[in-house]
XYZ file of C-alpha atoms in Angstrom:
692
model
C 122.469 10.635 114.493
C 122.819 9.182 118.094
C 122.091 5.465 118.593
C 119.346 4.410 120.880
C 120.859 1.771 123.184
C 117.644 1.109 124.981
C 115.427 0.299 122.016
C 113.682 -3.146 122.322
C 115.108 -4.690 118.973
C 118.028 -7.001 117.930
C 121.448 -5.615 117.151
C 122.222 -5.130 113.368
C 124.727 -7.350 111.558
C 126.714 -4.398 110.596
C 127.039 -3.328 114.025
C 128.396 -6.581 115.122
C 130.763 -6.971 112.197
C 132.227 -3.498 112.991
C 132.735 -4.481 116.600
C 134.339 -7.635 115.513
C 136.816 -6.086 113.421
C 137.657 -3.400 115.833
C 138.435 -5.906 118.521
C 142.187 -6.903 119.233
C 141.467 -10.625 119.020
C 140.137 -10.238 115.333
C 143.568 -9.267 113.863
C 144.586 -12.628 112.935
C 141.449 -13.041 111.008
C 141.837 -9.898 109.469
C 145.095 -10.533 108.317
C 144.070 -14.012 106.801
C 141.354 -12.365 104.922
C 143.284 -9.451 103.706
C 144.354 -9.361 100.073
C 147.964 -9.787 100.968
C 147.415 -13.027 103.082
C 148.761 -16.085 101.134
C 146.705 -18.774 102.946
C 144.390 -18.862 106.101
C 144.787 -21.642 108.477
C 141.887 -23.445 109.859
C 142.721 -22.772 113.398
C 142.872 -19.120 112.837
C 139.541 -19.228 111.337
C 137.837 -21.192 114.151
C 139.346 -18.856 116.886
C 138.116 -15.756 114.974
C 134.586 -17.217 114.667
C 134.337 -18.127 118.278
C 135.409 -14.658 119.383
C 132.674 -13.377 117.092
C 129.843 -15.652 118.450
C 130.892 -14.634 122.048
C 130.576 -11.068 121.372
C 127.249 -11.547 119.670
C 125.840 -13.506 122.596
C 127.182 -10.991 125.055
C 125.674 -8.187 123.281
C 122.330 -10.055 123.003
C 122.338 -10.791 126.778
C 123.084 -7.226 127.503
C 120.266 -5.942 125.363
C 117.573 -8.233 126.946
C 118.831 -7.169 130.498
C 118.297 -3.440 129.440
C 114.847 -4.134 128.027
C 113.892 -6.223 131.213
C 114.996 -3.292 133.565
C 113.214 -0.715 131.393
C 109.987 -2.822 131.587
C 110.368 -3.230 135.393
C 110.970 0.377 136.030
C 107.940 1.160 133.926
C 105.657 -1.410 135.837
C 106.828 -0.001 139.211
C 106.045 3.524 138.072
C 102.523 2.451 137.085
C 102.075 0.472 140.257
C 103.083 3.649 142.118
C 100.673 5.817 140.242
C 97.888 3.226 140.829
C 98.655 2.950 144.540
C 98.540 6.820 144.910
C 95.329 7.048 143.082
C 93.884 4.259 145.245
C 95.080 6.042 148.482
C 93.563 9.226 147.166
C 90.255 7.626 146.500
C 90.198 5.938 149.903
C 90.844 9.376 151.507
C 88.157 11.073 149.393
C 85.611 8.231 150.425
C 86.682 8.453 154.099
C 86.427 12.110 153.966
C 82.992 11.990 152.284
C 81.786 9.596 155.039
C 83.058 11.555 157.895
C 81.561 14.777 156.499
C 78.285 13.250 156.359
C 75.797 14.528 159.125
C 74.342 11.185 160.012
C 76.048 8.344 161.445
C 76.865 5.569 158.888
C 77.721 1.919 159.703
C 78.937 -0.967 157.645
C 77.535 -4.140 159.247
C 78.596 -7.718 158.861
C 75.502 -9.420 157.593
C 76.659 -12.801 159.101
C 76.731 -11.718 162.789
C 75.433 -8.011 162.799
C 78.835 -6.719 163.911
C 79.558 -3.040 163.144
C 82.554 -3.484 160.789
C 83.180 0.101 159.903
C 81.841 3.630 160.999
C 82.284 7.380 160.194
C 83.289 10.237 162.398
C 79.623 10.955 163.166
C 79.030 7.590 164.562
C 82.271 7.804 166.788
C 80.779 10.898 168.190
C 77.234 9.478 168.611
C 78.430 6.222 170.384
C 81.623 7.835 172.214
C 83.821 4.865 170.783
C 86.605 5.253 168.277
C 86.356 3.591 164.795
C 89.048 0.937 165.900
C 87.109 0.104 169.093
C 83.676 -0.343 167.624
C 84.363 -3.528 165.532
C 85.517 -5.320 168.833
C 82.461 -4.509 170.829
C 79.871 -7.235 171.427
C 76.476 -6.134 170.520
C 75.240 -6.340 174.120
C 77.350 -3.155 174.735
C 75.660 -1.193 172.278
C 72.225 -2.655 172.454
C 71.074 -3.579 175.895
C 68.199 -6.311 176.521
C 65.580 -6.469 173.875
C 67.186 -3.845 171.801
C 69.649 -6.289 170.632
C 66.843 -8.628 169.456
C 65.325 -5.728 167.595
C 68.567 -4.911 165.985
C 69.328 -8.448 164.797
C 65.795 -8.793 163.389
C 66.382 -5.473 161.489
C 69.677 -7.055 160.027
C 67.867 -10.133 159.028
C 65.130 -8.112 157.367
C 67.502 -6.216 155.318
C 69.308 -9.474 154.237
C 65.909 -11.045 153.235
C 64.274 -7.914 151.601
C 67.123 -5.680 150.697
C 66.017 -2.822 152.869
C 64.764 -2.079 156.298
C 64.156 0.665 158.998
C 63.496 1.074 162.626
C 62.625 4.467 163.825
C 62.979 3.818 167.519
C 65.949 1.683 168.212
C 67.708 2.516 171.474
C 71.583 2.682 171.509
C 73.707 2.821 174.441
C 76.837 5.218 174.603
C 80.104 4.539 176.200
C 79.182 6.729 179.255
C 76.206 4.639 179.852
C 73.477 7.144 178.676
C 71.093 6.005 175.817
C 69.542 7.732 172.672
C 66.780 6.878 170.373
C 68.042 6.350 166.687
C 66.273 6.282 163.563
C 67.961 3.510 161.374
C 67.578 3.094 157.537
C 69.555 0.133 156.303
C 70.112 -1.292 152.785
C 71.896 -4.372 151.583
C 74.798 -3.764 149.221
C 78.339 -4.948 148.081
C 81.799 -3.694 148.570
C 83.947 -5.273 145.906
C 83.048 -8.936 146.263
C 82.022 -8.648 149.853
C 78.256 -8.195 150.752
C 77.578 -5.782 153.475
C 74.712 -4.072 155.106
C 74.961 -0.315 154.956
C 73.231 1.657 157.804
C 72.401 5.329 158.536
C 71.398 6.251 161.936
C 70.151 9.761 163.074
C 69.675 10.624 166.903
C 65.784 11.386 167.164
C 65.779 11.355 170.861
C 64.738 15.169 171.218
C 62.083 14.775 168.527
C 60.810 11.587 170.251
C 60.668 13.368 173.661
C 58.800 16.398 172.155
C 56.399 13.909 170.452
C 55.924 12.168 173.921
C 55.480 15.464 175.546
C 52.967 16.517 173.039
C 51.102 13.200 173.381
C 51.087 13.644 177.236
C 49.726 17.236 176.928
C 47.052 15.919 174.642
C 46.125 13.299 177.175
C 46.112 15.873 179.882
C 43.871 18.270 177.750
C 41.577 15.235 177.078
C 41.217 14.444 180.660
C 40.717 18.073 181.759
C 38.080 18.460 178.986
C 36.288 15.393 180.019
C 36.182 16.410 183.714
C 34.989 19.940 182.740
C 32.094 18.494 180.557
C 31.435 16.138 183.457
C 31.339 18.907 185.969
C 29.181 21.142 183.689
C 26.664 18.511 182.665
C 25.865 17.032 186.216
C 23.667 18.784 188.649
C 24.150 16.264 191.459
C 27.342 17.169 193.390
C 28.053 13.737 194.804
C 27.558 12.051 191.384
C 29.657 14.424 189.654
C 32.442 14.154 192.033
C 32.358 10.313 192.059
C 32.573 10.246 188.226
C 35.463 12.710 188.300
C 37.387 10.727 191.018
C 37.041 7.513 189.133
C 38.439 9.129 186.119
C 41.347 10.608 187.758
C 42.122 7.459 189.750
C 42.171 5.529 186.369
C 44.131 8.143 184.401
C 46.893 8.503 186.923
C 47.347 4.811 187.464
C 46.376 5.048 191.114
C 44.927 2.374 193.347
C 42.218 4.654 195.145
C 41.239 8.148 196.292
C 38.662 10.323 197.864
C 37.343 13.818 197.793
C 36.722 15.891 201.102
C 34.497 19.046 201.145
C 34.612 21.696 203.668
C 31.452 21.969 205.813
C 30.072 24.198 208.532
C 31.996 27.425 207.783
C 35.422 25.535 207.387
C 35.086 23.576 211.001
C 34.641 20.223 209.441
C 35.587 17.898 206.597
C 33.122 15.573 204.940
C 34.478 12.609 202.868
C 31.787 12.834 200.348
C 33.011 10.257 197.709
C 35.890 7.732 197.718
C 37.236 4.988 195.533
C 38.653 1.526 196.654
C 38.957 2.300 200.534
C 38.173 -0.308 203.042
C 35.611 0.313 205.735
C 37.983 0.473 208.706
C 40.017 3.115 206.973
C 36.792 4.960 205.998
C 35.805 5.332 209.677
C 39.164 6.821 210.575
C 39.254 9.205 207.531
C 35.720 10.515 208.355
C 36.951 11.960 211.626
C 39.463 14.348 210.033
C 39.043 18.121 210.726
C 40.834 21.098 209.005
C 44.585 21.185 209.967
C 44.654 17.501 210.758
C 46.390 15.000 208.815
C 47.774 15.693 205.412
C 44.477 16.426 203.725
C 43.537 18.723 206.619
C 46.724 20.587 206.115
C 45.896 21.203 202.525
C 42.578 22.646 203.493
C 44.355 25.187 205.801
C 47.351 26.016 203.526
C 45.694 25.696 200.164
C 48.784 23.925 198.856
C 49.289 20.266 197.620
C 50.881 17.661 199.737
C 52.606 14.607 198.821
C 54.445 11.640 200.045
C 56.464 8.975 198.515
C 55.902 6.406 201.240
C 53.352 7.099 203.876
C 54.601 4.187 206.011
C 57.728 6.130 206.659
C 56.188 9.652 206.871
C 56.142 11.219 210.287
C 53.293 13.549 209.041
C 50.923 10.679 209.048
C 48.354 10.802 211.789
C 45.758 8.220 210.629
C 47.182 4.663 211.447
C 44.502 3.001 209.634
C 45.930 4.385 206.452
C 49.435 2.939 207.336
C 47.824 -0.515 208.183
C 45.805 -0.300 204.794
C 49.174 -0.361 202.955
C 48.860 3.179 201.445
C 52.323 4.377 200.411
C 52.427 6.718 197.402
C 50.099 9.774 198.220
C 49.065 13.106 196.654
C 46.427 15.522 198.012
C 45.540 18.712 196.228
C 43.298 21.589 197.045
C 39.609 22.123 195.357
C 40.032 25.833 195.306
C 38.633 28.992 193.837
C 40.140 32.452 193.778
C 38.798 33.196 197.252
C 38.909 29.962 199.398
C 39.465 26.319 199.530
C 36.350 24.205 199.064
C 37.727 20.616 199.581
C 40.671 18.246 198.968
C 41.083 15.555 196.293
C 43.651 12.807 197.067
C 44.850 9.616 195.428
C 47.168 6.845 196.752
C 49.194 3.863 195.735
C 50.108 0.654 197.458
C 53.530 1.001 196.087
C 56.235 3.713 196.629
C 55.491 6.570 194.168
C 56.963 10.129 193.519
C 54.347 12.252 191.569
C 55.963 14.140 188.869
C 55.642 17.983 188.682
C 53.742 17.653 185.540
C 51.250 15.270 187.302
C 50.863 17.680 190.248
C 50.291 20.629 187.973
C 47.732 18.697 186.149
C 46.054 17.713 189.267
C 46.096 21.253 190.406
C 44.298 22.246 187.173
C 41.663 19.586 187.853
C 41.363 20.916 191.383
C 40.610 24.392 190.237
C 37.950 23.215 187.831
C 36.312 20.985 190.657
C 36.365 24.034 192.983
C 34.733 26.199 190.574
C 32.091 23.409 189.842
C 31.462 22.768 193.545
C 31.105 26.416 194.148
C 28.610 26.763 191.277
C 26.619 23.764 192.614
C 26.628 24.744 196.159
C 25.380 28.426 194.874
C 22.785 26.893 192.791
C 21.515 24.835 195.793
C 21.644 27.895 197.902
C 19.571 29.835 195.319
C 17.078 27.143 195.296
C 16.836 27.145 199.014
C 16.396 30.794 198.893
C 13.768 30.387 196.391
C 11.837 27.975 198.573
C 12.301 30.366 201.428
C 11.040 33.104 199.176
C 8.050 31.012 197.965
C 7.144 30.259 201.656
C 7.372 33.946 202.559
C 5.195 34.662 199.693
C 2.655 32.133 200.765
C 2.815 33.452 204.273
C 2.324 37.045 203.158
C -0.568 35.860 200.921
C -2.074 34.243 203.906
C -1.628 37.211 206.016
C -3.207 39.399 203.446
C -6.190 37.104 203.281
C -6.491 37.281 207.083
C -6.542 41.017 207.036
C -9.179 40.996 204.454
C -7.457 43.797 202.524
C -9.068 45.012 199.502
C -8.423 43.283 196.166
C -6.459 46.224 194.617
C -4.012 46.498 197.570
C -3.627 42.568 197.466
C -2.849 42.832 193.719
C -0.481 45.708 194.306
C 1.284 43.841 197.047
C 1.667 40.746 194.876
C 3.098 42.866 192.061
C 5.577 44.222 194.680
C 6.452 41.037 196.114
C 6.936 39.534 192.591
C 9.355 42.430 191.622
C 11.109 42.004 195.038
C 11.711 38.173 194.211
C 12.963 39.071 190.686
C 15.730 41.671 191.907
C 16.680 39.746 194.967
C 19.270 37.667 193.276
C 20.904 40.889 191.823
C 20.500 43.074 194.608
C 24.009 44.579 194.767
C 24.039 45.585 191.123
C 20.433 47.069 191.238
C 21.224 48.688 194.443
C 24.261 50.522 193.155
C 22.365 51.732 189.919
C 18.675 51.636 190.404
C 18.363 52.963 193.785
C 20.564 55.967 193.387
C 18.416 57.773 190.954
C 14.963 57.575 192.814
C 16.958 58.717 196.005
C 18.234 61.608 194.267
C 14.475 62.587 193.385
C 13.422 61.929 196.879
C 16.182 63.925 198.509
C 15.790 66.780 195.951
C 11.999 66.669 196.358
C 12.317 66.700 200.198
C 14.627 69.601 200.067
C 12.388 71.558 197.790
C 9.439 71.004 199.948
C 11.253 71.945 202.961
C 12.551 75.131 201.360
C 9.327 76.200 199.558
C 6.800 75.161 202.276
C 8.690 75.706 205.428
C 6.477 78.566 206.549
C 3.192 76.693 205.992
C 4.236 73.225 207.634
C 3.583 72.303 211.135
C 6.199 70.983 213.439
C 4.994 67.332 212.954
C 5.104 67.866 209.068
C 8.596 69.363 209.446
C 9.746 66.448 211.466
C 8.381 64.062 209.046
C 10.285 65.823 206.022
C 13.337 65.826 208.127
C 12.894 61.957 208.941
C 12.476 61.350 205.232
C 15.436 63.454 204.397
C 17.612 61.586 206.982
C 16.331 58.144 205.826
C 17.206 59.071 202.205
C 20.646 60.161 203.196
C 21.086 56.993 205.070
C 20.058 54.898 201.964
C 22.322 57.021 199.738
C 25.321 56.288 202.025
C 24.295 52.567 201.899
C 23.987 52.673 198.210
C 27.374 54.486 197.829
C 29.061 51.829 200.255
C 27.588 49.097 197.914
C 28.860 50.670 194.896
C 32.290 51.182 196.365
C 32.482 47.612 197.610
C 31.707 46.484 194.015
C 34.297 48.796 192.473
C 36.817 47.437 195.026
C 36.101 43.827 194.346
C 36.277 44.410 190.473
C 39.401 46.551 190.900
C 37.884 49.294 188.878
C 38.141 52.160 191.312
C 40.386 55.040 190.560
C 43.087 55.839 193.019
C 45.094 58.843 192.779
C 48.974 58.794 193.267
C 49.718 61.955 195.405
C 51.864 62.758 198.466
C 49.683 62.442 201.494
C 51.062 64.165 204.827
C 49.950 61.747 207.667
C 49.937 64.149 210.551
C 47.815 66.723 208.438
C 45.331 63.895 207.387
C 44.916 62.941 211.029
C 44.322 66.525 212.117
C 41.615 66.899 209.420
C 39.913 63.653 210.621
C 39.951 65.046 214.293
C 38.410 68.501 213.057
C 35.592 66.619 210.976
C 34.631 64.354 214.015
C 35.133 66.963 216.767
C 31.259 67.655 217.100
C 30.409 63.790 217.249
C 33.234 63.193 220.001
C 31.964 66.050 222.058
C 28.366 64.779 221.693
C 29.286 61.354 222.826
C 31.713 62.554 225.681
C 34.633 60.709 224.043
C 38.246 61.671 224.139
C 40.291 61.395 220.932
C 44.055 61.391 221.483
C 46.385 61.630 218.396
C 49.815 60.623 219.390
C 52.688 62.786 217.759
C 54.049 60.366 214.992
C 57.320 62.207 214.877
C 59.285 61.839 211.736
C 56.833 59.830 209.577
C 57.712 60.263 205.792
C 54.876 61.136 203.645
C 52.725 58.456 202.069
C 51.835 58.290 198.160
C 48.214 57.395 197.767
C 44.571 58.787 197.161
C 44.364 61.375 199.917
C 40.448 61.503 199.487
C 40.041 57.676 199.998
C 42.511 57.313 202.765
C 40.943 60.114 204.699
C 37.506 58.411 204.261
C 39.102 55.033 205.357
C 40.332 56.565 208.606
C 37.075 58.230 209.172
C 35.266 54.851 208.969
C 37.844 53.302 211.524
C 37.161 56.297 213.892
C 33.344 55.937 213.557
C 33.565 52.302 214.243
C 35.684 52.960 217.331
C 33.134 55.622 218.377
C 30.156 53.280 217.774
C 31.542 50.615 220.029
C 32.980 52.938 222.768
C 30.730 53.964 225.649
C 30.448 57.543 226.850
C 33.342 58.837 228.601
C 35.754 56.399 226.745
C 38.952 57.264 225.051
C 40.278 56.664 221.561
C 43.971 56.901 220.590
C 45.558 57.067 217.124
C 49.176 56.195 216.824
C 51.528 55.894 213.902
C 54.993 54.341 213.583
C 57.404 53.079 210.955
C 57.964 49.453 210.380
C 60.616 47.423 208.628
C 59.954 44.554 206.207
C 61.773 42.268 208.918
C 59.423 43.354 211.635
C 56.325 42.663 209.511
C 57.559 39.391 208.398
C 58.264 38.395 212.000
C 54.618 38.949 212.625
C 53.588 36.759 209.401
C 52.081 33.875 211.347
C 49.624 36.264 213.191
C 48.968 38.418 210.447
C 48.744 36.123 207.385
C 45.039 34.915 207.973
C 43.886 38.590 207.836
C 45.439 39.142 204.291
C 47.180 36.093 202.727
C 47.835 37.909 199.452
C 49.880 40.574 201.292
C 52.542 38.014 202.167
C 52.453 36.421 198.706
C 53.860 39.476 196.939
C 57.330 40.917 197.146
C 57.769 42.710 200.415
C 58.411 46.446 200.484
C 61.518 48.160 202.375
C 59.574 49.947 204.818
C 55.960 50.566 206.014
C 53.813 52.990 208.090
C 51.598 51.503 210.768
C 48.611 53.505 211.892
C 46.633 52.149 214.998
C 43.150 53.246 216.039
C 42.617 51.935 219.724
C 39.443 52.408 221.913
C 38.273 51.421 225.142
C 34.968 49.926 224.013
C 33.674 46.474 223.710
C 36.075 43.581 222.670
C 36.005 41.321 219.921
C 36.217 37.437 220.607
C 39.094 35.764 218.800
C 36.771 33.634 216.919
C 35.189 36.762 215.194
C 38.247 38.812 214.656
C 38.776 37.598 210.961
C 35.064 37.760 210.271
C 34.553 41.421 211.228
C 36.154 42.342 207.643
C 33.528 40.275 205.727
C 30.599 42.064 203.938
C 27.308 42.489 205.940
C 28.860 41.149 209.191
C 28.345 43.024 212.418
C 29.429 41.645 215.722
C 27.070 41.346 218.712
C 23.692 42.751 219.000
C 22.310 46.253 218.696
C 22.629 46.623 222.599
C 26.295 46.504 222.339
C 26.438 49.528 219.968
C 27.049 52.672 222.152
C 26.060 54.962 219.541
C 22.593 53.379 218.803
C 20.824 56.592 219.726
C 22.977 58.888 217.667
C 23.092 59.727 213.968
C 24.601 56.368 213.019
C 21.247 54.976 213.499
C 21.766 51.463 215.146
C 23.626 48.462 213.617
C 24.180 49.449 210.218
C 24.708 47.077 207.106
C 28.044 45.736 207.925
C 30.142 47.329 205.182
C 32.271 49.754 207.003
C 35.284 47.496 207.934
C 34.917 45.724 204.674
C 35.426 49.078 202.761
C 38.274 49.753 205.074
C 40.007 46.405 204.362
C 39.391 46.768 200.540
C 40.859 50.222 200.174
C 43.888 49.599 202.416
C 44.568 46.514 200.225
C 44.089 48.630 197.127
C 46.897 50.911 198.370
C 49.008 47.637 198.712
C 48.650 47.461 202.504
C 46.752 45.299 204.960
C 44.535 45.809 208.139
C 44.100 43.625 211.204
C 42.502 43.808 214.579
C 43.680 42.902 218.243
C 41.450 42.560 221.179
C 41.820 40.894 224.546
C 38.434 39.629 225.659
C 34.803 39.345 225.452
C 32.397 42.285 224.746
C 31.087 42.420 228.505
C 34.444 43.146 229.826
C 35.035 46.032 227.524
C 38.840 45.581 226.951
C 38.827 47.698 223.864
C 39.846 46.867 220.452
C 42.933 47.971 218.301
C 42.622 48.199 214.383
C 45.994 48.331 212.807
C 46.506 49.679 209.034
C 49.829 48.872 207.441
C 50.552 50.967 204.453
C 53.791 50.738 202.243
C 56.192 53.458 201.974
C 57.788 53.704 198.534
C 61.395 54.489 198.055
C 62.319 58.189 197.682
C 62.972 57.864 193.814
C 59.704 55.986 193.356
C 57.783 58.403 195.450
C 59.112 61.414 193.538
C 58.236 59.652 190.202
C 54.595 58.810 191.316
C 53.907 62.165 192.593
C 55.309 63.768 189.432
C 53.081 61.397 187.261
């Protein structure tokens, strides 16, 4: 059996004795103790015992050394195992902190310093974990945010828990973010620490702020809409709205202009916090003058960060009054600009895009409200005129001493006329067509069946009735077509239209009238004009109306020319300053690649420049009836003023525009030229449209 030399126990006596007798120095003692020895001397015995004691002592020391060494090695191994375990635990804790999605801070409760952070906190602040404990609090928390942070730390120390949902942190690059902080008091070993968790809520706070802003905007718009709908007095309503806008936008004052006298003047109807001297200067503005006047002309908002440095400022009284930040927006409907709302500040101010967008929405609401109130006032005025007319008619009937039945019948007719006057267009397009059909049918029936029994006067009367019915039918058709064009409910075919053939058909249809009037029609060869894509019937009718208009205003012996040419988009854009007033919508859409321009030029009366835009308005006729060269022909005088309106509407329905040029007054007979511009689609689109 092997002996365990590392065992932690004392050596056995037998082992010591064996070692003693085996040693060379023990031989004298062995000899003295042997049976053959005669007598042992004392010196030999003492020497032998000394050796034995020395050996025992050495062996004991050696055993103790072995036990100490073994115990030390065991302790070192245990310390190494514990150190490895501690390092592993530390690494797991660090990995756990670094894998957390939120930023985690360990805060010194004594001074509020950030002692330790995880990786998310490093990314959030832009500093390394080694740099953050060395940073002063002013670097991370600017201004009053430092006080808020320290107050939060004190609250956690006092109550054990605290939170702040809107603490602003500053990053290394100078940017800031809003952090939601949740902190709790705890211990790490024997040390007391504040544990904080921070989440970046900047985007959420911005979203909440945007929602609150939109809610405020919607509330303001609803209040203004309610004010506009509930007030019948225009000035009172505008003053209340202006006061609300000035207050909501933190402005120092403002005003509202309304367009008057057919767009020739501006009236400062209401104002807020404007001194008397400045008011006197502002009341003299006209459309196109000053920033407000430019808004009326362009229909677009105008703004200035500092009016005192703005070269566009034309009213010096405004500069002296200390106006600086300025914003003006149009009060507009879908068709026109009715006025301008402006606000100002006595300090520099750049109005944000959201503020301008909100003001534009308010401007549209006010434009609709102003239009409604003005229309209501106009209807009231018309009603008063109608009532006055009724009284005058009643007085006339009493003076003529008509019989009671006739008076009652006339009264019923007049009352019926009053009821239908406000809806005349709709009723004309529906209610008049049916009786006209019966009138025309009955007239034709009487003329065909009783022709042999009627006298010449009776035949003439029937013909007059028929001509009048046909004329009324044309007017009703025109009114109906105007209504369809305005509501965009008219059907337009998409077919290939050969322009030379179309013009020759028009010449053939109007040949008799041209010869009757002694007029010369010249169609200039258009050359290689590509075919158009559109509604052949409506385009032919449109050009016939233009030709009839030229014949109406051209004296006998005059000349009418029709020309056609291709135009590029660049050529049309070069004429935009001149043509835009005739059709603003044409230049707001994306331009086409090429166009076809058809011109109808006559040698008749001219059109003054002031009336060239208005000739396309509904029910508008230029000059008096003496200027109409065809007043003795089948056109029957001045007409109702829908021909050019229908031309403009039909051309714009085809994606084009129409305008007029003239060089003088009617008495000089310089002639007029009406230009029709129609887009020509690319070959691929043209083929697809025709196929469809």
